[in-house]
Tab-separated table of C-alpha atoms in Angstrom:
chain	number	residue	atom	x	y	z
A	1	MET	CA	91.624	139.606	79.637
A	2	LYS	CA	91.358	136.626	81.614
A	3	LYS	CA	89.667	133.399	80.351
A	4	LEU	CA	90.164	135.327	76.929
A	5	ILE	CA	93.565	134.982	76.844
A	6	THR	CA	94.507	132.253	74.502
A	7	LEU	CA	96.334	129.101	75.740
A	8	SER	CA	99.003	129.800	72.676
A	9	LEU	CA	99.938	133.430	74.139
A	10	VAL	CA	100.298	131.165	77.713
A	11	VAL	CA	102.401	128.514	75.912
A	12	LEU	CA	104.836	130.947	74.680
A	13	SER	CA	105.283	133.602	77.651
A	14	MET	CA	105.840	130.102	79.417
A	15	GLY	CA	107.618	128.622	76.627
A	16	ILE	CA	105.784	124.949	75.886
A	17	SER	CA	106.391	124.815	72.522
A	18	SER	CA	105.263	121.214	72.663
A	19	CYS	CA	101.993	121.812	73.616
A	20	LYS	CA	101.482	124.706	71.501
A	21	LYS	CA	102.415	122.567	68.435
A	22	TYR	CA	98.983	121.336	69.032
A	23	LEU	CA	97.373	125.022	69.356
A	24	ASP	CA	96.605	128.167	66.635
A	25	ILE	CA	94.754	130.680	67.024
A	26	THR	CA	91.723	132.137	65.121
A	27	PRO	CA	91.352	135.532	63.133
A	28	VAL	CA	88.933	136.282	66.992
A	29	GLY	CA	91.277	134.590	69.194
A	30	LYS	CA	89.923	131.222	69.980
A	31	VAL	CA	91.747	128.289	70.534
A	32	ILE	CA	91.740	124.907	68.407
A	33	PRO	CA	92.190	121.879	69.710
A	34	THR	CA	88.091	121.615	68.881
A	35	THR	CA	87.304	117.917	68.306
A	36	ALA	CA	88.743	114.379	70.422
A	37	ALA	CA	91.188	113.910	68.308
A	38	ASP	CA	93.110	117.372	68.912
A	39	PHE	CA	92.856	117.470	72.720
A	40	ARG	CA	94.596	113.206	72.789
A	41	ALA	CA	96.982	115.172	70.876
A	42	LEU	CA	97.288	117.744	73.258
A	43	LEU	CA	97.132	115.123	76.066
A	44	THR	CA	100.293	113.115	74.379
A	45	SER	CA	102.590	116.586	74.058
A	46	GLY	CA	101.801	116.511	77.824
A	47	TYR	CA	102.816	113.214	78.477
A	48	SER	CA	106.057	113.428	76.237
A	49	THR	CA	107.229	116.561	77.966
A	50	PHE	CA	107.319	114.719	81.202
A	51	PRO	CA	110.989	114.778	82.760
A	52	ARG	CA	112.928	113.041	82.606
A	53	HIS	CA	114.360	113.800	85.981
A	54	LYS	CA	114.930	110.071	87.831
A	55	ALA	CA	117.326	109.119	85.585
A	56	LEU	CA	119.711	112.814	87.143
A	57	LEU	CA	118.074	111.607	90.674
A	58	ALA	CA	119.661	107.662	90.660
A	59	VAL	CA	123.143	109.599	90.493
A	60	ARG	CA	122.752	111.091	93.848
A	61	THR	CA	121.998	107.600	95.104
A	62	ASP	CA	124.575	104.717	96.165
A	63	GLU	CA	122.870	102.963	92.867
A	64	PHE	CA	125.599	104.265	90.961
A	65	LEU	CA	129.558	105.383	90.823
A	66	LEU	CA	130.742	108.110	87.977
A	67	ASP	CA	133.018	107.245	84.695
A	68	GLU	CA	135.097	110.133	85.223
A	69	ASP	CA	136.245	109.096	81.949
A	70	SER	CA	133.145	109.610	79.856
A	71	GLN	CA	131.955	112.587	78.072
A	72	ASP	CA	129.043	112.991	80.254
A	73	PHE	CA	131.552	113.451	83.279
A	74	PRO	CA	131.141	117.316	83.390
A	75	THR	CA	127.034	117.277	82.930
A	76	LEU	CA	126.929	114.711	85.886
A	77	LYS	CA	129.874	115.166	88.643
A	78	ASP	CA	127.710	117.992	90.677
A	79	ILE	CA	124.974	116.299	91.126
A	80	TYR	CA	126.782	113.351	92.101
A	81	SER	CA	128.865	115.337	94.247
A	82	TRP	CA	125.629	117.085	95.818
A	83	ASN	CA	126.926	120.591	94.909
A	84	ASP	CA	124.067	121.804	94.730
A	85	ALA	CA	124.318	125.634	96.336
A	86	ASN	CA	127.280	126.596	93.081
A	87	PRO	CA	127.357	123.879	90.521
A	88	ASP	CA	129.560	124.523	87.054
A	89	GLY	CA	127.811	125.662	84.351
A	90	LEU	CA	128.318	122.621	82.508
A	91	THR	CA	125.761	120.635	85.129
A	92	ALA	CA	122.497	119.353	84.054
A	93	PRO	CA	120.036	121.253	84.900
A	94	LEU	CA	117.525	119.283	87.358
A	95	PRO	CA	113.972	119.796	85.843
A	96	TYR	CA	111.060	121.990	87.300
A	97	MET	CA	109.654	124.151	84.645
A	98	ASP	CA	109.369	121.396	82.401
A	99	PHE	CA	106.672	119.504	84.747
A	100	TYR	CA	104.481	122.201	84.468
A	101	LYS	CA	104.493	122.665	80.602
A	102	THR	CA	102.792	119.274	81.030
A	103	VAL	CA	100.421	120.561	83.810
A	104	PHE	CA	99.411	123.438	81.313
A	105	CYS	CA	98.851	120.796	78.474
A	106	ALA	CA	96.503	118.611	81.234
A	107	ASN	CA	94.899	121.839	82.247
A	108	GLU	CA	93.505	123.135	78.433
A	109	VAL	CA	92.366	119.392	78.428
A	110	ILE	CA	90.386	119.617	81.901
A	111	GLN	CA	89.047	123.332	81.067
A	112	ASP	CA	87.512	123.208	77.067
A	113	VAL	CA	87.392	119.626	76.359
A	114	ASP	CA	84.195	119.040	77.240
A	115	ALA	CA	82.279	122.349	75.871
A	116	LYS	CA	84.779	121.984	72.534
A	117	ALA	CA	84.653	118.473	71.499
A	118	GLY	CA	81.307	117.090	73.893
A	119	ILE	CA	80.381	114.497	76.784
A	120	SER	CA	81.419	111.199	75.407
A	121	ALA	CA	83.390	108.019	76.237
A	122	GLU	CA	86.537	109.526	74.726
A	123	THR	CA	86.772	112.782	75.779
A	124	ALA	CA	85.863	111.763	79.342
A	125	GLN	CA	88.622	109.634	79.098
A	126	ILE	CA	91.092	112.439	78.218
A	127	LYS	CA	90.249	114.618	80.925
A	128	GLY	CA	90.325	111.974	83.457
A	129	GLU	CA	94.390	111.625	82.467
A	130	ALA	CA	94.391	114.860	82.478
A	131	TYR	CA	93.635	114.754	85.815
A	132	LEU	CA	95.976	111.966	87.020
A	133	LEU	CA	98.416	113.557	85.071
A	134	ARG	CA	98.246	116.894	86.807
A	135	ALA	CA	98.139	114.993	90.036
A	136	TYR	CA	101.211	113.426	89.223
A	137	ALA	CA	103.251	115.891	88.339
A	138	HIS	CA	102.338	117.990	91.351
A	139	PHE	CA	103.221	115.001	93.577
A	140	GLU	CA	106.471	114.418	91.301
A	141	LEU	CA	107.359	118.276	92.475
A	142	LEU	CA	106.317	117.865	95.620
A	143	ASN	CA	109.000	114.388	96.586
A	144	MET	CA	112.062	116.620	94.597
A	145	TYR	CA	111.814	119.935	95.808
A	146	THR	CA	109.426	119.526	99.687
A	147	LYS	CA	111.059	117.972	102.602
A	148	THR	CA	109.722	114.095	103.688
A	149	TYR	CA	106.320	114.960	104.161
A	150	ASN	CA	105.412	115.312	107.834
A	151	LYS	CA	101.686	115.326	109.454
A	152	ALA	CA	102.297	117.210	112.045
A	153	THR	CA	103.738	120.055	109.784
A	154	ALA	CA	102.479	119.536	106.491
A	155	GLY	CA	99.899	122.364	106.885
A	156	THR	CA	102.803	124.620	106.780
A	157	ASP	CA	106.223	123.439	105.443
A	158	LYS	CA	106.163	125.152	102.177
A	159	GLY	CA	105.440	123.267	98.854
A	160	VAL	CA	104.988	124.330	95.224
A	161	PRO	CA	103.303	126.276	93.541
A	162	ILE	CA	99.418	124.987	92.216
A	163	ALA	CA	98.828	124.998	88.952
A	164	THR	CA	95.310	124.894	87.739
A	165	GLY	CA	94.381	127.633	84.807
A	166	ILE	CA	95.636	128.803	81.539
A	167	ASP	CA	95.184	132.642	82.563
A	168	LEU	CA	98.351	134.630	82.315
A	169	GLU	CA	97.462	136.818	84.422
A	170	GLN	CA	96.635	133.886	87.257
A	171	LYS	CA	99.359	134.516	90.137
A	172	PHE	CA	101.043	130.691	91.139
A	173	PRO	CA	102.226	131.126	94.886
A	174	GLN	CA	104.237	128.744	96.659
A	175	ALA	CA	101.352	126.575	98.321
A	176	SER	CA	102.079	124.338	101.497
A	177	VAL	CA	102.888	120.596	101.347
A	178	GLU	CA	99.773	119.635	102.570
A	179	ALA	CA	97.562	122.156	100.474
A	180	VAL	CA	99.331	120.832	97.459
A	181	TYR	CA	98.561	117.287	98.667
A	182	THR	CA	94.571	118.897	98.804
A	183	GLN	CA	94.441	119.408	95.060
A	184	ILE	CA	96.329	116.385	93.898
A	185	PHE	CA	93.662	114.339	96.079
A	186	SER	CA	91.043	116.002	94.709
A	187	ASP	CA	92.560	115.905	90.652
A	188	LEU	CA	93.164	111.825	91.971
A	189	ALA	CA	89.272	111.632	92.423
A	190	ALA	CA	88.448	113.767	89.519
A	191	GLY	CA	89.868	111.612	87.271
A	192	GLN	CA	88.989	108.269	88.606
A	193	GLN	CA	85.650	108.924	88.066
A	194	LEU	CA	85.736	109.525	84.803
A	195	LEU	CA	88.198	106.934	83.053
A	196	ASN	CA	86.542	104.283	81.630
A	197	VAL	CA	89.970	102.400	80.404
A	198	ASP	CA	91.276	99.910	82.896
A	199	LYS	CA	94.236	99.686	81.352
A	200	TRP	CA	95.882	100.869	78.292
A	201	GLU	CA	97.118	98.365	75.284
A	202	ALA	CA	100.737	97.866	75.089
A	203	GLY	CA	102.604	101.105	73.309
A	204	LYS	CA	100.064	102.866	74.851
A	205	ASN	CA	100.335	102.132	78.045
A	206	TYR	CA	102.157	105.412	78.805
A	207	ARG	CA	98.173	106.632	79.795
A	208	PHE	CA	96.750	106.477	82.763
A	209	GLY	CA	93.915	104.040	83.162
A	210	LYS	CA	92.150	102.948	86.246
A	211	ARG	CA	94.619	100.517	87.562
A	212	ALA	CA	97.656	103.090	87.098
A	213	ALA	CA	95.473	105.872	88.767
A	214	GLN	CA	94.860	103.157	92.026
A	215	ALA	CA	98.607	102.307	91.791
A	216	LEU	CA	98.603	106.004	91.955
A	217	ALA	CA	96.928	106.628	95.120
A	218	ALA	CA	99.094	103.703	96.623
A	219	ARG	CA	101.907	105.066	96.283
A	220	ILE	CA	100.752	108.608	97.462
A	221	TYR	CA	99.394	107.225	100.575
A	222	GLU	CA	102.810	104.967	101.310
A	223	PHE	CA	104.687	108.107	101.050
A	224	ARG	CA	102.031	109.684	103.282
A	225	GLY	CA	102.187	107.100	105.883
A	226	GLU	CA	98.726	106.653	105.088
A	227	TRP	CA	98.906	102.591	105.543
A	228	ASP	CA	95.413	101.307	105.818
A	229	LYS	CA	94.351	103.447	102.436
A	230	ALA	CA	97.615	102.330	100.492
A	231	LEU	CA	96.961	99.171	101.813
A	232	THR	CA	93.381	99.363	99.545
A	233	ALA	CA	94.249	100.729	96.843
A	234	ALA	CA	97.903	98.240	96.279
A	235	GLN	CA	95.328	95.464	96.898
A	236	ASN	CA	92.828	97.036	94.269
A	237	VAL	CA	95.440	96.953	91.794
A	238	LEU	CA	96.444	93.455	92.343
A	239	GLN	CA	92.925	92.117	92.165
A	240	ALA	CA	92.576	93.251	88.388
A	241	ASN	CA	95.540	91.224	88.195
A	242	ASN	CA	98.430	90.130	90.389
A	243	ALA	CA	100.711	88.111	87.579
A	244	LEU	CA	104.471	88.352	87.809
A	245	GLU	CA	107.302	87.979	85.975
A	246	ASP	CA	109.156	84.296	86.680
A	247	LEU	CA	112.750	84.919	86.183
A	248	ASN	CA	112.489	80.814	86.652
A	249	VAL	CA	110.753	80.628	82.834
A	250	SER	CA	112.801	81.271	80.059
A	251	GLY	CA	111.622	83.708	77.666
A	252	SER	CA	110.515	85.920	80.628
A	253	LEU	CA	110.858	89.770	80.171
A	254	LEU	CA	112.285	92.102	82.380
A	255	PRO	CA	110.056	93.042	85.259
A	256	ASN	CA	109.501	96.616	83.563
A	257	ASN	CA	109.664	96.057	79.986
A	258	TYR	CA	106.303	97.559	78.597
A	259	GLN	CA	104.792	94.316	77.745
A	260	SER	CA	106.159	92.705	80.584
A	261	LYS	CA	102.486	90.498	82.281
A	262	GLU	CA	103.351	92.671	85.665
A	263	ASN	CA	103.229	96.436	83.480
A	264	ILE	CA	100.537	99.209	84.707
A	265	MET	CA	101.982	102.091	83.489
A	266	SER	CA	105.200	103.125	81.552
A	267	LEU	CA	105.541	106.932	80.898
A	268	GLU	CA	109.076	107.790	82.652
A	269	ASP	CA	112.430	107.116	80.691
A	270	VAL	CA	113.982	105.989	84.384
A	271	MET	CA	117.434	106.291	82.711
A	272	ASP	CA	118.570	108.386	79.797
A	273	ALA	CA	121.855	108.259	77.021
A	274	ARG	CA	123.786	109.873	79.077
A	275	THR	CA	123.628	108.047	83.324
A	276	SER	CA	123.811	105.052	80.715
A	277	ASN	CA	126.939	105.869	79.312
A	278	ILE	CA	128.493	107.090	82.820
A	279	GLY	CA	126.819	104.884	85.091
A	280	ILE	CA	128.709	102.121	86.972
A	281	VAL	CA	126.431	100.105	89.198
A	282	SER	CA	127.867	100.518	92.409
A	283	ALA	CA	129.308	97.457	94.959
A	284	HIS	CA	126.795	98.218	97.285
A	285	LEU	CA	124.464	98.051	94.787
A	286	ILE	CA	125.650	94.810	93.630
A	287	GLY	CA	126.417	93.660	97.017
A	288	ILE	CA	123.211	93.141	97.964
A	289	TYR	CA	122.175	90.797	95.721
A	290	ASP	CA	122.754	86.600	96.079
A	291	GLN	CA	124.700	86.115	92.757
A	292	ALA	CA	124.262	82.952	92.362
A	293	ASN	CA	120.564	82.403	93.538
A	294	ASP	CA	118.883	86.211	92.854
A	295	LEU	CA	117.976	85.738	89.466
A	296	ARG	CA	117.750	89.590	88.979
A	297	PHE	CA	120.884	89.742	89.463
A	298	SER	CA	121.795	88.536	85.935
A	299	ALA	CA	118.577	90.020	84.457
A	300	TYR	CA	119.333	93.623	85.906
A	301	PHE	CA	122.982	93.385	85.732
A	302	GLY	CA	125.483	92.955	82.451
A	303	LYS	CA	129.335	92.964	82.343
A	304	SER	CA	131.588	95.944	80.884
A	305	GLY	CA	135.054	94.694	80.569
A	306	SER	CA	135.375	94.537	84.655
A	307	ARG	CA	132.367	96.392	85.829
A	308	TYR	CA	128.600	96.442	86.119
A	309	VAL	CA	126.478	98.139	83.884
A	310	SER	CA	122.462	98.046	83.930
A	311	GLN	CA	120.456	96.665	81.853
A	312	LYS	CA	117.393	98.093	82.750
A	313	GLY	CA	116.879	101.236	81.214
A	314	ASN	CA	117.377	104.028	78.345
A	315	SER	CA	115.186	102.161	75.824
A	316	ASN	CA	111.729	102.539	75.069
A	317	ALA	CA	111.013	99.355	75.577
A	318	LEU	CA	111.967	100.014	79.716
A	319	LYS	CA	109.944	103.146	80.460
A	320	ILE	CA	108.306	102.655	83.596
A	321	THR	CA	106.289	104.211	86.388
A	322	PHE	CA	103.721	101.310	88.014
A	323	ARG	CA	104.141	97.485	87.748
A	324	ASN	CA	103.226	95.242	89.812
A	325	GLY	CA	105.890	94.232	92.154
A	326	GLU	CA	105.750	98.062	93.436
A	327	MET	CA	102.482	97.248	94.203
A	328	TYR	CA	103.440	93.568	96.339
A	329	LEU	CA	106.085	95.421	98.211
A	330	ILE	CA	103.518	98.477	98.935
A	331	VAL	CA	100.895	95.565	100.414
A	332	ALA	CA	103.763	94.262	102.427
A	333	GLU	CA	104.688	97.220	104.183
A	334	ALA	CA	100.914	98.418	104.551
A	335	SER	CA	100.433	95.400	105.888
A	336	LEU	CA	102.925	95.062	108.663
A	337	GLN	CA	102.546	99.358	109.727
A	338	THR	CA	98.164	97.705	110.167
A	339	GLY	CA	99.568	94.676	111.663
A	340	ASN	CA	98.817	91.873	109.555
A	341	LYS	CA	102.449	90.319	109.713
A	342	ASP	CA	100.921	87.148	107.951
A	343	LEU	CA	99.395	89.147	104.900
A	344	ALA	CA	103.032	90.762	104.784
A	345	LEU	CA	104.586	87.378	104.583
A	346	GLN	CA	102.409	86.240	102.181
A	347	GLN	CA	102.872	88.834	99.574
A	348	LEU	CA	106.667	89.064	100.191
A	349	LEU	CA	107.051	84.933	99.825
A	350	ALA	CA	104.622	86.115	96.421
A	351	LEU	CA	107.488	88.005	95.354
A	352	LYS	CA	110.604	86.758	95.936
A	353	VAL	CA	109.805	82.873	94.372
A	354	LYS	CA	109.588	84.412	90.853
A	355	ARG	CA	113.033	86.312	91.510
A	356	LEU	CA	114.488	82.813	93.061
A	357	LYS	CA	115.971	80.036	92.615
A	358	PRO	CA	113.259	77.077	93.698
A	359	ALA	CA	116.076	75.678	96.468
A	360	TYR	CA	117.028	79.035	97.376
A	361	PHE	CA	113.535	80.218	97.749
A	362	GLN	CA	112.910	77.644	99.781
A	363	THR	CA	116.428	78.657	102.528
A	364	GLU	CA	115.127	82.957	102.608
A	365	LYS	CA	111.371	81.068	103.014
A	366	THR	CA	112.655	80.119	106.386
A	367	ARG	CA	114.698	82.112	107.165
A	368	ILE	CA	111.886	84.799	106.556
A	369	SER	CA	109.241	83.290	108.320
A	370	ALA	CA	111.260	83.763	111.714
A	371	LEU	CA	111.656	86.981	112.198
A	372	SER	CA	109.769	89.632	113.963
A	373	SER	CA	107.435	92.190	112.639
A	374	ALA	CA	110.299	94.999	112.936
A	375	ASP	CA	112.576	92.333	111.214
A	376	LEU	CA	110.292	91.644	108.342
A	377	LEU	CA	109.886	95.728	107.685
A	378	LYS	CA	113.697	95.889	107.705
A	379	GLU	CA	113.583	92.429	105.026
A	380	VAL	CA	110.778	94.677	102.755
A	381	TYR	CA	112.349	97.502	102.882
A	382	ALA	CA	115.247	95.806	101.445
A	383	GLU	CA	113.049	94.349	98.968
A	384	ARG	CA	112.024	97.360	97.581
A	385	GLU	CA	116.069	98.102	96.942
A	386	ARG	CA	116.617	94.704	94.896
A	387	GLU	CA	112.883	94.647	93.125
A	388	LEU	CA	113.389	98.105	92.209
A	389	ALA	CA	116.938	98.951	91.355
A	390	LEU	CA	117.819	101.443	88.756
A	391	GLU	CA	114.117	101.996	88.255
A	392	GLY	CA	114.104	105.457	89.624
A	393	HIS	CA	112.766	104.985	93.544
A	394	ARG	CA	115.952	105.089	95.510
A	395	TRP	CA	116.595	108.445	95.785
A	396	TYR	CA	112.513	108.487	97.439
A	397	ASP	CA	113.167	106.008	99.757
A	398	LEU	CA	116.739	106.978	101.155
A	399	LYS	CA	114.494	109.998	101.448
A	400	ARG	CA	112.108	108.759	103.239
A	401	TYR	CA	113.585	105.853	104.996
A	402	GLY	CA	116.224	107.604	107.022
A	403	GLN	CA	118.578	109.537	105.121
A	404	PRO	CA	121.331	108.244	105.824
A	405	GLU	CA	124.808	109.158	104.536
A	406	LEU	CA	126.032	108.475	101.709
A	407	LYS	CA	129.846	109.054	100.381
A	408	HIS	CA	130.926	109.970	96.779
A	409	SER	CA	134.311	109.943	95.253
A	410	VAL	CA	134.839	112.288	92.571
A	411	SER	CA	138.446	112.530	91.030
A	412	GLY	CA	140.206	111.550	94.412
A	413	ILE	CA	138.069	113.783	96.400
A	414	GLU	CA	135.727	111.938	99.072
A	415	TYR	CA	132.398	113.942	99.661
A	416	THR	CA	129.362	113.083	102.152
A	417	LEU	CA	125.766	113.457	102.697
A	418	GLN	CA	125.187	113.725	106.044
A	419	LYS	CA	122.338	112.090	107.761
A	420	ASN	CA	119.398	113.856	107.813
A	421	ASP	CA	121.643	116.360	105.124
A	422	PRO	CA	119.277	119.240	104.258
A	423	ARG	CA	120.068	118.206	100.560
A	424	TYR	CA	118.125	115.431	100.440
A	425	THR	CA	115.492	118.128	99.904
A	426	LEU	CA	116.417	119.591	96.403
A	427	ARG	CA	116.717	123.412	95.647
A	428	PHE	CA	114.514	125.311	93.530
A	429	PRO	CA	116.664	125.451	90.044
A	430	LYS	CA	117.803	128.927	89.570
A	431	ALA	CA	115.732	129.629	86.531
A	432	ALA	CA	113.150	128.728	88.921
A	433	LEU	CA	114.137	131.341	90.973
A	434	ALA	CA	114.219	133.848	88.852
A	435	ASN	CA	110.671	133.373	87.416
A	436	ASN	CA	108.896	133.606	91.017
A	437	PRO	CA	111.406	135.197	93.434
A	438	ASN	CA	108.993	134.175	96.029
A	439	LEU	CA	109.333	130.300	95.787
A	440	GLN	CA	111.296	129.250	99.637
A	441	GLN	CA	112.421	125.617	100.406
């Protein structure tokens, strides 16, 4: 059957209802969509299917405590206690197939948009976004379900299946980590060649544009430790727009607001109603801020009785994927890793001056300027934790930066995630293993 199999059958077999609603079958088995608007609708469905996985990953970190009186407690307690081997039936499932639902929508666009809707600036942009969305989905799958990237072993480390086709008969074997990255870089390059929108306006900025593609590249290179490339990509993003929200100015927005001057792309719900209802900001996270002088403290957190809760998520206005604050920190980290301490200091201070009260900033400037390169790198890591708190970065940062020991308490019982614990790499969901028994960690 191969290419003669319609996408609708593929969709049915994969359970991809969100893609299916934009597709139909003619009597001779051909697939609609046929116009640029149809393919835009299909890709929008792919965007909307992208998982809310970072809300669940945050529960595994040191950012949250759980409210055990919440009705959502049973759905998160096993995630919170890292009980991945035998969670009870109420536990919220970590996503796997949803990534591939997004990928299959992107695949249909990539395969058919030129032939069916014609080649134009509009269809080139749509196709370019599809490549980038496919790349990002595979990147997130790697971060969740495989080991931290190690150049020496990536060629043999187990990765995830690569899905680039829509053929029902196609097998999707598990590829190595390096093979998945090879596909990601191929998609990244193909997408960047096609994109013609620099950045979408607020309301449509869940879509990939040129700056978002560069931001994705910067993050990928950072995660791989390819510092020269990370530095170049992040600098390219900031060269186009290096604005930051100044929290000293009345009326400034949260940096992760979709209308913020530093917004690059707002696709992901990094919190949801469940985690917002049950998540109490941990004493650890509260304790890393100077509460009187770091303006992020009152912007990021609010009081609910005697407890602090997040003010950064569970709102369409606060979806976030990439923003300038992260790019400043990538430049700072990459600069240190490539021996440019002066640039790292400049970037770190440029961020801090927008987040701290002026007198405190001067104190911090004096302190930070006197640090050695090694200590300045530690300061960059600490600033990532403060700046990007509750935006979906912390689990990956813990995994990349040493995999420290964590402790959580549930119903009076203390649970420990050991240093370098294998549970820093998530298990494939049972449903994924049932569909593909060849999957291995």
